Amino acid sequence: MKHRVVVTGMGPITPVGSGKDNFWNNLLVGQSGVDHITRFDASDLPTRIAGEVKDFDPKDYFDRKEARRMDRFTQFAVAGTRMAVKDSGIDLDSEDMDQVGVIFGSGIGGMQTFEEQTKVLIEKGAHRVSPFFVPMMIGNMAAGQISIDTGARGPNLTVVNACATGTNAIGEAYKLLQRGAAQVVITGGSEASVTPLAFAGFCAMRAMTTDNDDPQRASRPFDKTRNGFVLSEGTGVLILETLEHAQQREANIYAEVVGYGCTADAHHITAPAPEGTGAAKAMNMALKDANLFPEDVDYINAHGTSTELNDKFESMAIKKVFGDNAKKLAISSTKSMTGHLLGAAGAIEAIILAMAITNSKVPPTINYHNPDPECDLDYVANECRELDVSVALSNSLGFGGHNATIIFKKFRR
């Protein structure tokens, strides 16, 4: 027997705002979270803008000792979990915590800690490296600290799949609940890579935009003038439960998780497969998993990074899967406002699916003014749209050729 799986809690911490309602309302009015970098001196780099989380103070969540023992990506993850748990209304003290799991991810992990301790090693010697260096840096520590903070003793796994990480984590959490291996799973992704070394690496790849003079207009997914993505930080945390468990505690249900697909391009370390073949297979796999037809989908939150090949090939993939119906779909890239949160991107975009279904609105793709003949779909340009969303789909496509698609549906008993 497969259990139905529902979303009951959400905790976003993003450059556009933190907390479910603040985040959502800012998206609907097209507010960009991209600005000049303040976390380090970026004056010698070709890209000097980012999506920094500016309304997050670790002191609001942790005492000094706790905060010093967590990298920023872990701080985001634990703080976002507390938001999501509160939003879900679940009383963890009354739960069987052996039935509460954590499936969480990060594309890079503790980059800030790695850079700081490398500097300590070079300037002060090996004996001055922090004993907390390794447990702060390693990518699984967000999942580990979430379990420590909540007491969750169920299955605990970390997903590392580049920019597909968040969606893969949610998909794997869905499958775990579906087969009855837990009753509740805390899932999502977290990233904190607005650091000198991460920026130097992405700049060297020439993957990021260099439009530094007008940060809020720099991320332009699907626009013909797009020229690279904007790196961002933050987290998205979701509480998933089996339907039986959610109903037993009379939880508020935002949406039902109904489909998941993931594939590999087997093509290139950074470039997507030509014509989006791998992404199309992931969408088809998710539709089959959900027992849905392409015409059932109302809204797609695209990966939409604002890079030339990604946006072109994702548009081609959507046309492959949806055929004549592709041009009837509302498609938006919220990375136009949030920037690209790497391993956290899929998680906050899953939150957007649930909010779109709940509020019957879809957020816009801002900065869309110059149509590209190779990106000729309905990208919900510049203004949000009222839309009764019954089925919503999100794509995440990562370096290494990782493709992941998740589908949420309006909950009906």
mmCIF file of N, CA and C in Angstrom, residues 63 81 115 127 221 289 373:
data_model
loop_
_atom_site.group_PDB
_atom_site.id
_atom_site.type_symbol
_atom_site.label_atom_id
_atom_site.label_comp_id
_atom_site.label_asym_id
_atom_site.label_seq_id
_atom_site.Cartn_x
_atom_site.Cartn_y
_atom_site.Cartn_z
ATOM 1 N N ASP A 63 22.047 30.530 20.957
ATOM 2 C CA ASP A 63 22.945 31.270 21.837
ATOM 3 C C ASP A 63 24.323 31.326 21.167
ATOM 4 N N THR A 81 13.833 25.085 9.867
ATOM 5 C CA THR A 81 13.085 23.949 10.415
ATOM 6 C C THR A 81 12.173 24.392 11.555
ATOM 7 N N GLU A 115 36.687 28.018 4.095
ATOM 8 C CA GLU A 115 37.565 29.144 3.739
ATOM 9 C C GLU A 115 38.230 29.751 4.978
ATOM 10 N N HIS A 127 47.926 23.705 14.347
ATOM 11 C CA HIS A 127 47.464 23.558 15.727
ATOM 12 C C HIS A 127 46.361 24.556 16.087
ATOM 13 N N PRO A 221 15.637 35.662 -16.429
ATOM 14 C CA PRO A 221 15.346 34.366 -17.051
ATOM 15 C C PRO A 221 14.461 34.514 -18.287
ATOM 16 N N ASP A 289 4.456 9.033 -12.552
ATOM 17 C CA ASP A 289 4.392 8.703 -11.122
ATOM 18 C C ASP A 289 3.114 9.251 -10.498
ATOM 19 N N PRO A 373 13.120 34.390 -29.449
ATOM 20 C CA PRO A 373 12.385 33.440 -30.303
ATOM 21 C C PRO A 373 12.577 31.987 -29.882
#
